[in-house]
Amino acid sequence: MNLYNITINWVYLALLSALFFGLAPVFLKASMKRADAWVSFTLAVTVQTILLLLFYPGKARAFFSAFRGRGLQNWVPLILIALTFLLSAFFFFLALQRSQVSQAYSLFSFSRLLLPLLFFLLLKEGMAMKNWYALFLGLAGLILLLIGSEGKTEKSWLLFGLLSIVLELTGRLLLRRFGQAYEEGFRILFESFFAAVCGWIVLLIRRRGAQLKRVTVYQGFFMAAAGLLTGFAVIFLNRGLSNNAGIVRTLVSLALPVSLLTSAALLREKLAGKAVLGMICLTAGLMLPSLI
């Protein structure tokens, strides 16, 4: 049975994607209490990879057969893209582990608003006025969020968060330069598979078997749930983008308030008035380019 053939209205797909993208960081945060960040990352991305392989059986067959048909020159750009996204995701894990969801996820979400500026500066592409408005509105929202978020954090979280953004933007640049050579579903599968394989290799090299044994049922549930949520969010997003990309991107921006409000309800993270106003401003900035 090809689960990809299930038909769901694209609006619902976008809303489900926003919901799952928003819930995933909360579940990741819950799984990281007294757990090794790399173990959490590896288990979550492994579950995500299994889901993607099951959901795209045709693309999975093409994915594995491609290992025999592509030359080294075709694999190098894809590996570089996958490696930058892998490192970006891991540094996001480290930032999330050392801060509040409202801080780490807001900072990472802001990277979307930096993309047009990056393409403007490095690729000499035009930048519409609406993107400038969105950038400044999002920046104001991010500052308010960081100031208004309460709770214990480690100083290193900001460094890891910024490294995550730099690597995410680098990956997007590489994707813009080389991504057209790869079919979207194939590339998504490869990135997830690459991250899972690298995760297990690092665990074996670091001899983290003891850390795996210490994972409780509670932690394992939230790690697996985070992987499932992210996997379904990616699937629904790509299905939705094939119908109405502009509105889908607008609706998916709702992942930010979903994440912050859920973390406040489930993880008891405190959001001051400034943080709530910042959440509204940043969400508006994320939605603005697609609305106008």
C-alpha positions in Angstrom: 0.0 0.0 0.0 1.4 3.4 -1.0 0.5 5.7 1.8 1.5 8.7 -0.3 -1.6 8.2 -2.4 -3.9 9.2 0.6 -5.8 12.3 -0.5 -6.2 15.1 2.1 -7.2 18.7 1.3 -4.0 20.8 1.0 -5.3 23.3 3.6 -5.5 20.5 6.2 -2.1 19.3 5.1 -0.6 22.8 5.8 -2.3 23.0 9.2 -1.2 19.5 10.2 2.3 20.3 9.1 2.3 23.5 11.3 0.9 21.5 14.2 3.5 18.8 13.9 6.4 21.1 13.3 5.3 23.1 16.4 4.9 20.1 18.6 8.2 18.4 17.6 10.5 20.8 19.6 8.4 20.4 22.7 8.6 16.6 22.5 12.4 16.9 21.8 12.8 19.1 24.9 10.9 16.7 27.0 13.1 13.8 25.8 16.3 15.6 26.7 16.0 15.6 30.4 19.1 13.8 31.7 19.6 12.3 28.2 22.6 12.6 25.9 21.8 15.1 23.0 23.4 12.9 20.4 21.4 9.9 21.5 18.2 11.9 21.4 19.1 13.2 17.9 20.0 9.8 16.5 16.9 8.0 17.8 14.5 10.8 16.6 16.0 11.0 13.1 16.1 7.2 12.8 12.3 7.0 13.5 11.8 9.9 11.0 13.9 8.0 8.3 11.9 4.8 8.8 8.7 6.7 8.4 9.9 8.4 5.2 11.0 5.1 3.7 7.6 3.6 4.5 5.7 6.6 3.2 7.6 6.9 -0.1 8.1 3.2 -1.2 8.6 4.1 -4.8 11.1 6.8 -4.0 12.8 4.5 -1.5 13.4 1.9 -4.2 14.8 4.6 -6.5 16.9 5.9 -3.5 18.7 2.6 -2.9 19.1 1.8 -6.6 20.7 5.2 -7.1 23.7 4.2 -5.0 24.7 2.0 -7.9 24.0 4.5 -10.7 25.4 7.8 -9.6 29.0 8.8 -10.0 31.0 10.4 -7.2 30.7 13.8 -8.8 26.9 13.6 -8.4 27.1 12.5 -4.7 29.5 15.2 -3.4 27.0 18.2 -3.6 24.3 16.1 -2.1 26.5 14.9 0.8 27.6 18.5 1.5 24.0 19.6 1.6 23.0 16.7 3.9 26.0 17.3 6.1 25.3 21.0 6.6 21.6 20.2 7.5 22.8 17.4 9.8 25.1 19.7 11.7 22.5 22.5 11.8 19.9 20.1 13.3 22.4 18.8 15.9 23.4 22.3 17.0 19.7 23.1 17.3 19.4 20.1 19.6 22.2 21.4 21.8 20.6 24.9 21.9 17.2 23.4 22.7 18.7 21.3 25.5 20.4 24.4 27.1 17.5 26.9 26.8 13.8 27.3 26.6 11.8 26.2 23.6 10.6 29.8 23.2 14.2 30.9 22.8 15.8 28.1 20.6 12.9 27.6 18.3 12.2 31.3 17.8 15.9 31.9 16.9 15.9 29.0 14.5 12.6 30.2 12.9 14.1 33.6 12.4 16.6 32.1 9.9 13.8 31.9 7.3 13.7 35.7 7.2 17.5 35.9 6.7 17.3 33.8 3.5 16.2 36.6 1.1 18.8 38.9 2.6 21.5 36.2 2.1 20.5 35.7 -1.5 20.5 39.4 -2.0 24.0 39.9 -0.6 25.7 36.8 -2.0 23.8 35.9 -5.1 22.8 39.4 -6.1 19.1 38.5 -6.3 16.5 41.2 -5.8 14.9 41.6 -2.4 11.3 42.8 -2.3 10.2 45.5 0.1 7.9 43.1 1.8 10.9 40.9 2.7 12.6 44.0 4.3 9.4 44.7 6.3 9.2 41.0 7.4 12.9 41.0 8.4 12.6 44.0 10.7 9.3 42.9 12.1 10.7 39.4 12.8 13.9 40.9 14.3 11.8 43.0 16.7 9.8 40.0 17.6 12.8 37.9 18.2 14.4 40.5 20.5 11.2 40.8 22.5 11.0 37.0 22.8 14.5 36.6 24.0 14.0 39.4 26.5 10.6 38.2 27.7 11.4 34.4 28.0 11.9 33.3 31.6 13.6 30.2 33.0 17.0 28.7 33.5 19.3 28.7 30.5 23.0 28.0 29.9 25.1 30.7 28.3 26.3 28.4 25.5 22.8 28.0 24.1 23.0 31.2 22.0 26.3 30.1 20.5 24.8 26.7 19.5 21.7 28.4 18.2 23.7 30.8 16.0 25.8 27.9 14.7 22.6 26.1 13.8 21.4 29.2 11.8 24.7 29.6 10.0 24.7 26.0 8.9 21.1 26.1 7.9 21.7 29.1 5.7 24.8 27.5 4.2 22.7 24.4 3.4 20.0 26.6 1.8 22.7 28.3 -0.4 24.1 24.9 -1.4 20.6 23.7 -2.1 19.9 26.8 -4.3 23.2 26.1 -6.2 23.0 22.3 -6.6 19.6 21.2 -5.5 17.9 21.3 -8.9 19.9 18.2 -9.9 18.0 16.1 -7.4 14.4 15.1 -7.2 12.8 16.6 -4.0 11.6 13.3 -2.5 14.9 11.6 -3.2 16.8 14.5 -1.6 14.7 14.5 1.5 15.1 10.7 1.9 18.9 11.0 1.5 19.2 13.8 4.0 17.3 11.9 6.6 19.0 8.6 5.9 22.4 10.3 5.9 21.7 11.8 9.3 20.5 8.5 10.8 23.6 6.6 9.5 26.0 9.3 10.8 24.2 9.3 14.1 24.7 5.6 14.7 28.3 5.7 13.4 29.1 8.5 15.9 27.4 6.5 18.7 29.5 3.5 17.9 32.7 5.5 17.7 32.0 7.2 21.0 30.9 3.9 22.5 27.6 5.4 23.8 26.0 2.0 24.4 25.7 2.8 28.0 23.8 6.0 27.2 21.4 4.1 25.0 20.7 1.7 27.9 19.9 4.6 30.2 17.1 5.9 27.9 13.9 5.5 29.9 10.5 4.5 28.4 9.5 8.1 29.0 12.5 9.5 27.1 12.2 6.9 24.3 8.5 7.7 23.8 9.2 11.4 23.3 12.2 10.8 21.1 10.2 8.5 18.8 7.2 10.9 18.9 9.5 13.8 17.9 10.8 11.8 14.9 7.3 10.8 13.8 6.0 14.4 14.2 8.9 15.8 12.1 8.6 13.1 9.5 4.8 13.6 9.0 5.3 17.4 9.0 7.8 17.1 6.2 5.5 14.8 4.2 2.5 17.0 4.7 4.4 20.1 3.9 5.7 18.8 0.6 2.3 17.5 -0.4 0.8 20.9 0.4 3.4 22.9 -1.5 2.5 21.1 -4.7 -0.9 22.7 -4.5 -0.7 26.3 -3.3 2.9 27.1 -2.1 2.2 30.7 -1.0 -0.7 29.9 1.4 0.8 26.7 2.6 4.0 28.6 3.7 1.8 31.2 5.4 -0.1 28.5 7.4 3.0 26.6 8.3 4.3 29.7 10.0 1.7 29.0 12.7 4.1 26.3 14.0 5.9 29.0 16.0 2.9 30.0 18.3 1.9 26.3 18.5 5.3 25.4 19.8 5.6 28.3 22.3 2.1 27.9 23.6 2.4 24.2 23.9 5.8 24.5 25.8 4.1 26.9 28.2 1.3 24.5 28.8 3.2 21.2 29.0 6.7 22.2 30.0 5.6 25.1 32.3 7.8 27.5 30.4 6.9 31.1 31.4 6.2 33.7 28.8 6.1 37.3 29.9 4.0 39.9 28.1 7.0 41.0 26.0 7.5 37.4 24.9 3.9 37.1 23.8 4.1 40.3 21.8 7.4 39.1 20.3 5.7 35.8 19.3 3.0 37.7 17.5 5.5 40.0 15.7 7.8 37.1 14.7 4.9 35.0 13.5 3.6 38.0 11.5 7.0 38.5 10.0 7.2 34.9 8.9 3.7 35.1 7.3 4.1 38.5 5.7 6.1 37.6 2.6 3.5 34.9 1.6 0.5 37.1 2.3 1.4 40.1 0.2 
